[in-house]
Coordinates of C-alpha atoms in Angstrom, one line a residue:
M279 CA -79.7 -181.3 -71.5
L280 CA -83.2 -180.1 -72.8
T281 CA -86.2 -182.6 -73.4
S282 CA -87.2 -180.8 -76.5
S283 CA -85.9 -182.0 -79.8
C284 CA -86.3 -178.8 -81.5
Y285 CA -83.8 -177.0 -79.3
T286 CA -80.9 -178.9 -80.9
S287 CA -82.4 -180.1 -84.2
D288 CA -80.9 -179.2 -87.4
N289 CA -84.2 -179.9 -89.0
P290 CA -85.1 -176.8 -91.3
Q291 CA -88.7 -176.8 -89.9
C292 CA -87.6 -176.7 -86.3
Q293 CA -85.1 -174.0 -87.1
Q294 CA -87.9 -171.9 -88.7
Q295 CA -90.0 -172.4 -85.5
K296 CA -86.9 -171.5 -83.4
K297 CA -86.6 -168.2 -85.3
Q298 CA -90.3 -167.3 -84.8
R299 CA -90.1 -167.9 -81.0
L300 CA -89.1 -165.1 -78.6
Q301 CA -85.6 -165.2 -77.1
I302 CA -86.6 -165.0 -73.5
L303 CA -83.5 -166.3 -71.7
K304 CA -79.8 -165.9 -72.4
A305 CA -77.8 -169.1 -72.9
D306 CA -76.3 -169.2 -69.5
E307 CA -79.9 -168.7 -67.9
I308 CA -81.1 -171.6 -70.1
D309 CA -78.2 -173.8 -68.9
A310 CA -78.8 -172.8 -65.2
L311 CA -82.4 -174.0 -65.7
Y312 CA -81.9 -177.3 -67.4
C313 CA -78.4 -178.4 -66.8
L314 CA -77.6 -181.6 -65.2
P315 CA -77.1 -181.0 -61.3
T316 CA -73.5 -181.5 -59.9
F317 CA -73.8 -182.9 -56.5
N318 CA -71.2 -182.7 -53.5
Q319 CA -71.2 -185.5 -51.0
T320 CA -73.8 -183.9 -48.7
E321 CA -76.1 -183.3 -51.7
R322 CA -75.8 -186.8 -52.8
E323 CA -76.9 -188.2 -49.4
E324 CA -79.8 -185.9 -49.6
Y325 CA -81.1 -186.2 -53.1
F326 CA -80.3 -189.9 -53.5
A327 CA -81.8 -190.9 -50.2
L328 CA -84.1 -193.9 -50.6
D329 CA -86.5 -195.1 -47.8
D330 CA -87.4 -198.8 -47.5
K331 CA -90.3 -198.6 -49.8
L332 CA -88.3 -197.0 -52.5
L333 CA -85.5 -199.3 -52.0
R334 CA -87.6 -202.4 -52.3
Y335 CA -89.1 -200.7 -55.6
V336 CA -85.7 -200.2 -57.0
R337 CA -84.5 -203.8 -56.2
S338 CA -87.7 -205.1 -58.0
L339 CA -86.5 -203.5 -61.4
S340 CA -85.1 -206.3 -63.5
R341 CA -81.8 -204.9 -64.7
L342 CA -79.0 -203.3 -62.7
E343 CA -78.7 -200.5 -65.3
T344 CA -82.4 -199.7 -65.1
Q345 CA -82.0 -199.6 -61.1
Y346 CA -79.2 -197.2 -61.6
Y347 CA -81.0 -194.8 -64.1
F348 CA -84.2 -194.8 -61.7
V349 CA -82.2 -193.5 -58.8
L350 CA -80.2 -191.1 -60.7
Y351 CA -83.4 -189.6 -62.3
L352 CA -85.0 -189.5 -58.9
G353 CA -82.0 -187.6 -57.3
Y354 CA -81.8 -185.2 -60.3
F355 CA -85.5 -184.5 -60.4
R356 CA -85.5 -183.9 -56.7
A357 CA -82.9 -181.2 -57.2
K358 CA -84.6 -179.4 -60.0
P359 CA -88.0 -180.6 -61.6
V360 CA -86.4 -181.1 -64.9
V361 CA -85.9 -184.5 -66.7
P362 CA -82.3 -184.1 -67.8
Q363 CA -80.5 -185.9 -70.7
F364 CA -77.4 -187.8 -69.7
H365 CA -75.2 -190.8 -70.2
L366 CA -73.8 -192.9 -67.3
T367 CA -70.3 -191.9 -68.4
Q368 CA -71.2 -188.3 -67.5
V369 CA -72.0 -189.1 -63.8
R370 CA -69.3 -191.4 -62.6
S371 CA -69.0 -189.8 -59.1
D372 CA -72.7 -190.3 -58.6
I373 CA -72.4 -193.9 -59.8
Q374 CA -69.6 -194.5 -57.4
Y375 CA -71.6 -193.2 -54.5
L376 CA -74.8 -195.2 -55.4
S377 CA -72.6 -198.4 -55.9
Q378 CA -71.3 -198.2 -52.4
R379 CA -74.5 -197.2 -50.6
Y380 CA -77.1 -199.4 -52.3
F381 CA -75.6 -201.9 -54.8
L382 CA -72.8 -203.6 -52.7
G383 CA -70.1 -202.3 -55.1
K384 CA -71.9 -203.5 -58.3
K385 CA -71.6 -201.0 -61.1
P386 CA -73.7 -200.8 -64.2
Q387 CA -72.5 -201.2 -67.7
Q388 CA -71.9 -198.1 -69.7
V389 CA -75.1 -198.3 -71.7
S390 CA -78.0 -196.2 -72.7
L391 CA -81.7 -197.3 -72.0
A392 CA -83.9 -198.2 -74.9
K393 CA -86.3 -195.4 -75.7
A394 CA -89.3 -197.3 -74.3
T395 CA -87.6 -198.3 -71.1
K396 CA -86.2 -194.9 -70.5
S397 CA -89.7 -193.4 -70.9
R398 CA -91.0 -196.0 -68.5
V399 CA -88.3 -195.4 -65.9
I400 CA -89.1 -191.5 -66.0
S401 CA -92.9 -192.2 -65.6
Q402 CA -92.2 -194.2 -62.6
V403 CA -89.9 -191.6 -61.1
L404 CA -92.6 -188.9 -61.7
A405 CA -95.2 -191.3 -60.1
Q406 CA -93.2 -191.8 -57.1
L407 CA -92.6 -188.1 -56.5
E408 CA -96.3 -187.3 -57.5
F409 CA -95.4 -185.2 -60.4
S410 CA -96.8 -185.5 -63.9
T411 CA -95.7 -184.4 -67.5
L412 CA -97.4 -181.5 -69.3
T413 CA -100.6 -182.6 -70.9
P414 CA -103.0 -180.7 -73.3
K415 CA -105.4 -180.0 -70.4
H416 CA -102.5 -178.5 -68.4
S417 CA -101.4 -176.5 -71.5
A418 CA -104.9 -175.0 -72.1
A419 CA -105.1 -174.1 -68.2
L420 CA -101.8 -172.5 -68.4
Q421 CA -102.5 -170.6 -71.6
S422 CA -105.7 -169.3 -69.9
R423 CA -103.6 -168.1 -67.0
L424 CA -101.1 -166.5 -69.1
F425 CA -103.6 -164.7 -71.2
D426 CA -105.0 -163.0 -67.9
V427 CA -101.3 -162.1 -66.8
A428 CA -100.5 -160.7 -70.3
T429 CA -103.1 -158.0 -69.7
I430 CA -101.3 -157.1 -66.6
Y431 CA -97.7 -157.2 -67.7
S432 CA -96.5 -158.3 -71.2
D433 CA -92.8 -158.7 -70.4
P434 CA -91.9 -162.0 -71.9
R435 CA -89.7 -162.9 -68.8
Y436 CA -92.6 -162.1 -66.4
L437 CA -94.8 -164.5 -68.2
L438 CA -92.0 -167.1 -68.3
D439 CA -91.8 -166.8 -64.5
E440 CA -95.5 -167.2 -64.2
A441 CA -95.4 -170.4 -66.2
L442 CA -92.6 -171.8 -64.0
A443 CA -94.8 -171.0 -61.0
F444 CA -97.8 -172.7 -62.5
F445 CA -95.5 -175.9 -63.0
S446 CA -94.5 -175.8 -59.5
Q447 CA -97.9 -175.5 -58.1
Q448 CA -99.4 -178.1 -60.4
R449 CA -96.3 -180.4 -59.7
I450 CA -95.7 -180.7 -63.5
A451 CA -92.2 -181.6 -64.7
L452 CA -90.6 -178.7 -66.6
P453 CA -91.0 -179.0 -70.3
G454 CA -88.2 -178.2 -72.8
Y455 CA -87.2 -174.5 -73.3
S456 CA -88.7 -174.5 -76.7
T457 CA -92.1 -175.4 -75.2
L458 CA -91.9 -172.4 -72.9
Q459 CA -90.8 -170.2 -75.7
S460 CA -94.0 -171.5 -77.8
L461 CA -96.4 -171.0 -75.0
V462 CA -95.1 -167.4 -74.2
T463 CA -95.0 -166.5 -77.9
T464 CA -98.6 -167.8 -78.4
V465 CA -99.9 -165.7 -75.6
L466 CA -98.2 -162.5 -76.6
S467 CA -99.3 -163.0 -80.3
S468 CA -102.8 -163.4 -79.1
E469 CA -102.6 -160.3 -76.9
R470 CA -101.1 -158.2 -79.7
Q471 CA -103.7 -159.4 -82.1
R472 CA -106.4 -158.2 -79.6
I473 CA -104.6 -154.9 -79.3
E474 CA -104.2 -154.4 -83.0
D475 CA -107.9 -155.2 -83.6
I476 CA -108.9 -152.5 -81.1
M477 CA -106.5 -149.9 -82.4
S478 CA -107.2 -150.4 -86.2
K479 CA -111.1 -150.1 -85.3
N480 CA -110.7 -146.9 -83.1
L481 CA -107.9 -144.9 -84.2
S482 CA -109.0 -142.5 -87.0
V483 CA -106.8 -142.1 -90.1
E484 CA -105.9 -138.6 -88.9
A485 CA -104.8 -139.9 -85.5
V486 CA -102.7 -142.7 -87.2
Q487 CA -101.0 -140.1 -89.5
A488 CA -100.3 -137.8 -86.7
L489 CA -98.5 -140.5 -84.7
Q490 CA -96.6 -142.0 -87.7
S491 CA -95.5 -138.6 -88.4
I492 CA -94.1 -138.2 -84.9
M493 CA -92.4 -141.6 -85.4
E494 CA -90.9 -140.8 -88.7
N495 CA -89.6 -137.3 -87.6
K496 CA -86.6 -137.9 -85.5
G497 CA -86.3 -134.2 -84.6
E498 CA -90.0 -134.1 -83.4
L499 CA -89.6 -137.2 -81.2
S500 CA -86.5 -135.8 -79.7
N501 CA -88.3 -132.6 -79.0
L502 CA -91.0 -134.6 -77.1
S503 CA -88.6 -136.6 -75.3
E504 CA -88.5 -136.4 -71.4
Y505 CA -86.8 -133.2 -69.9
R506 CA -84.2 -134.8 -67.6
G507 CA -83.8 -131.7 -65.1
S508 CA -85.8 -130.4 -62.4
A509 CA -88.8 -128.1 -63.1
R510 CA -87.1 -125.6 -60.8
G511 CA -84.3 -125.6 -63.4
F512 CA -86.4 -124.4 -66.3
A513 CA -84.5 -121.9 -68.2
S514 CA -86.7 -119.9 -70.6
S515 CA -85.6 -122.0 -73.5
E516 CA -86.5 -125.3 -71.5
L517 CA -89.8 -123.8 -70.5
E518 CA -90.7 -122.9 -74.1
R519 CA -89.7 -126.4 -75.2
E520 CA -92.3 -127.9 -72.7
L521 CA -94.8 -125.5 -73.8
N522 CA -94.3 -126.6 -77.4
T523 CA -94.6 -130.1 -76.4
H524 CA -97.9 -129.4 -74.5
Q525 CA -99.1 -127.7 -77.6
T526 CA -98.2 -130.8 -79.8
L527 CA -99.7 -133.4 -77.4
Q528 CA -102.8 -131.5 -76.4
R529 CA -104.5 -132.2 -79.6
L530 CA -103.7 -136.0 -79.4
Y531 CA -104.2 -136.6 -75.7
P532 CA -108.0 -137.1 -75.8
T533 CA -107.6 -139.7 -78.5
L534 CA -104.8 -141.5 -76.7
K535 CA -106.7 -141.5 -73.4
A536 CA -109.9 -142.8 -75.1
L537 CA -108.0 -145.6 -76.9
L538 CA -106.2 -146.8 -73.7
S539 CA -109.4 -147.0 -71.9
L540 CA -110.6 -149.4 -74.6
L541 CA -107.4 -151.4 -74.5
Q542 CA -107.9 -151.8 -70.8
L543 CA -104.1 -152.1 -70.2
S544 CA -102.9 -152.4 -66.8
R545 CA -100.6 -149.6 -65.6
G546 CA -97.6 -151.9 -65.6
N547 CA -98.2 -152.9 -69.1
M548 CA -98.5 -149.1 -70.2
I549 CA -95.2 -148.2 -68.3
Y550 CA -93.4 -151.3 -70.0
Y551 CA -94.6 -150.3 -73.5
A552 CA -93.7 -146.7 -72.9
S553 CA -90.2 -147.7 -71.7
L554 CA -89.6 -149.4 -75.1
V555 CA -89.8 -146.1 -76.7
K556 CA -87.3 -144.5 -74.1
H557 CA -84.8 -147.3 -74.4
R558 CA -85.0 -148.4 -77.9
S559 CA -83.4 -146.6 -80.8
L560 CA -85.6 -144.9 -83.4
Y561 CA -84.3 -147.2 -86.0
K562 CA -85.6 -150.3 -84.0
L563 CA -88.9 -148.6 -83.2
R564 CA -89.6 -147.9 -87.0
R565 CA -88.8 -151.6 -87.7
T566 CA -91.5 -152.9 -85.3
P567 CA -94.9 -154.0 -86.9
K568 CA -97.2 -150.9 -87.4
W569 CA -99.6 -151.2 -84.7
Q570 CA -97.2 -152.6 -82.2
G571 CA -95.0 -149.6 -82.7
L572 CA -97.9 -147.3 -82.5
L573 CA -99.0 -148.9 -79.4
Y574 CA -95.5 -148.1 -77.7
L575 CA -95.8 -144.6 -79.0
V576 CA -99.3 -144.1 -77.8
C577 CA -98.3 -145.2 -74.2
Y578 CA -95.1 -143.2 -74.2
L579 CA -97.1 -139.9 -75.3
Y580 CA -99.8 -140.6 -72.8
F581 CA -97.3 -140.5 -70.0
R582 CA -95.3 -137.8 -71.5
Y583 CA -98.2 -135.5 -71.6
R584 CA -99.2 -136.1 -68.1
E585 CA -95.5 -135.5 -67.1
N586 CA -95.5 -132.4 -69.3
N587 CA -98.6 -131.0 -67.4
D588 CA -97.1 -131.8 -64.0
R589 CA -93.8 -130.0 -64.9
L590 CA -95.6 -126.9 -66.3
V591 CA -97.7 -126.7 -63.3
T592 CA -94.6 -127.1 -60.9
A593 CA -92.7 -124.7 -63.0
F594 CA -95.5 -122.0 -63.1
C595 CA -95.9 -122.4 -59.3
Y596 CA -92.2 -122.1 -58.8
R597 CA -92.2 -118.8 -61.2
V598 CA -95.2 -117.4 -59.4
E599 CA -93.4 -117.9 -56.1
K600 CA -90.2 -116.4 -57.2
H601 CA -92.1 -113.5 -58.6
R602 CA -93.9 -113.0 -55.2
E603 CA -90.6 -113.1 -53.3
A604 CA -89.1 -110.6 -55.8
A605 CA -92.2 -108.3 -55.2
K606 CA -91.8 -108.7 -51.4
A607 CA -88.1 -107.8 -51.8
Y608 CA -88.9 -104.8 -53.9
A609 CA -91.5 -103.6 -51.5
R610 CA -89.2 -103.9 -48.5
Q611 CA -86.5 -101.9 -50.3
R612 CA -89.1 -99.2 -51.5
V613 CA -90.2 -98.9 -48.0
A614 CA -86.6 -98.4 -46.7
D615 CA -85.9 -96.0 -49.4
D616 CA -89.1 -94.1 -48.7
L617 CA -88.5 -94.1 -44.9
E618 CA -85.0 -92.6 -45.4
A619 CA -86.3 -90.0 -47.8
V620 CA -89.0 -89.1 -45.2
R621 CA -86.5 -88.6 -42.5
T622 CA -84.2 -86.4 -44.7
K623 CA -87.2 -84.4 -45.7
L624 CA -88.9 -83.9 -42.3
K625 CA -86.8 -80.9 -41.4
E626 CA -88.2 -79.2 -44.8
A627 CA -91.6 -80.3 -43.8
G628 CA -91.4 -78.5 -40.6
S629 CA -90.5 -75.3 -42.4
I630 CA -93.6 -75.8 -44.4
L631 CA -95.8 -76.2 -41.3
R632 CA -94.4 -72.9 -40.0
L633 CA -96.0 -71.2 -43.1
F634 CA -99.3 -71.6 -41.2
T635 CA -98.1 -70.2 -37.8
D636 CA -95.9 -67.3 -39.4
H637 CA -97.7 -64.1 -38.2
D638 CA -95.7 -62.2 -40.8
I639 CA -97.7 -63.9 -43.6
E640 CA -101.0 -62.0 -44.2
D641 CA -104.2 -63.9 -44.2
S642 CA -105.0 -62.5 -47.5
L643 CA -102.2 -64.3 -49.2
S644 CA -103.7 -66.8 -51.7
L645 CA -103.3 -70.5 -51.3
G646 CA -101.5 -70.7 -54.6
E647 CA -98.8 -68.4 -53.2
V648 CA -98.7 -70.6 -50.1
R649 CA -98.1 -73.7 -52.3
K650 CA -95.4 -72.0 -54.4
R651 CA -93.5 -71.2 -51.2
A652 CA -94.0 -74.9 -49.8
F653 CA -92.8 -76.4 -53.3
S654 CA -89.9 -74.1 -53.1
L655 CA -88.8 -75.8 -49.8
L656 CA -89.8 -79.4 -50.8
E657 CA -90.8 -80.7 -54.1
A658 CA -94.5 -81.9 -54.6
A659 CA -93.7 -85.7 -54.7
D660 CA -91.5 -85.5 -51.6
L661 CA -94.2 -83.5 -49.9
D662 CA -96.8 -86.0 -50.8
R663 CA -94.5 -88.9 -49.4
V664 CA -94.1 -87.1 -46.1
S665 CA -97.7 -86.3 -45.6
Q666 CA -98.6 -89.9 -46.4
H667 CA -96.1 -91.1 -43.8
L668 CA -97.6 -88.8 -41.3
C669 CA -101.1 -89.6 -42.0
Q670 CA -100.7 -93.4 -42.1
N671 CA -97.8 -93.9 -39.7
E672 CA -96.6 -96.8 -41.7
L673 CA -96.0 -97.5 -45.5
D674 CA -98.4 -100.2 -47.3
L675 CA -96.1 -103.0 -48.2
R676 CA -98.9 -104.6 -50.5
D677 CA -99.3 -101.4 -52.6
Y678 CA -95.6 -101.6 -53.3
Q679 CA -95.8 -105.2 -54.2
W680 CA -98.4 -104.7 -56.7
Q681 CA -96.3 -101.9 -58.1

């Protein structure tokens, strides 16, 4: 049902062109876009409706078959802005409806229109609906628009949707699918060439070798892949892996950042290119053209390094907080232990104090002798703990935390 001859042609040149075009839509999506509409009774009344002016124009056409074709093309184009390919034998239900409503039961002969007549009828239908076909001027304007869009987001389907929006806004009949493929392919090829020129001129030989080494080494790329868990779940092995990733990418990151600044890619494009590394197999990544594959890897590593930094900072903050909580718990336990020890030693501390009020002890007794007697009642460490408690009245939590 497509207007482009290359879509179904067996011509070798057309087949070669088809291979070079991007496969943007699946077969069922192409069919939904271009297939001949199938109307129910209500839809026939809507899409085949003719006002007095249109009806007079239809009846002014010379042959009955031409009149039928005009009304059929008009209704189908109203349903979707595509010029379909069909024969009268395919639309018998619609012919039956039209014969009863507009042609007093007269039915056309089952013939195809001559090429020149068909082209004239389609032009008349488009003129009545104030539509036009795609011209070189339109193509140039659309390409210019798609070039701008490609710098924002280079997904082929996104560009195709932009092209469809352009046709709708400009009231242009939708061209064949192969034409859309060629437009999108041309725009993406131009964008890739722009990117390749910048990368080849601004990436040093050492940087290219480093990137190619990462791409060729499956183990290294796997080690650099995104950690799926939470930063709070970092075991020592995962934390070590992230640190190794940081060490590997730290040397490359300034080069990647400077290159992306020169490329002037939108964030959406960068995310799109990075996703191709995440979701494609390494085999497919290696088979992409050199600079295209390196571009995907550059975007992927750029985001991976930033994510790596975020995860390391989060992990560091989490570990520090856990350490601080452990220190607090340790301090509380030490305070509790020391208070319990003080309570059990206070009795002995009282005996030590009596050494200074005992009149049986002569004043001539040396301090050393007094200390010996005190330490026989209470060990030096316990005595120090009790005295600290009596002097301060409370234990210093921060001191224990630092311990």
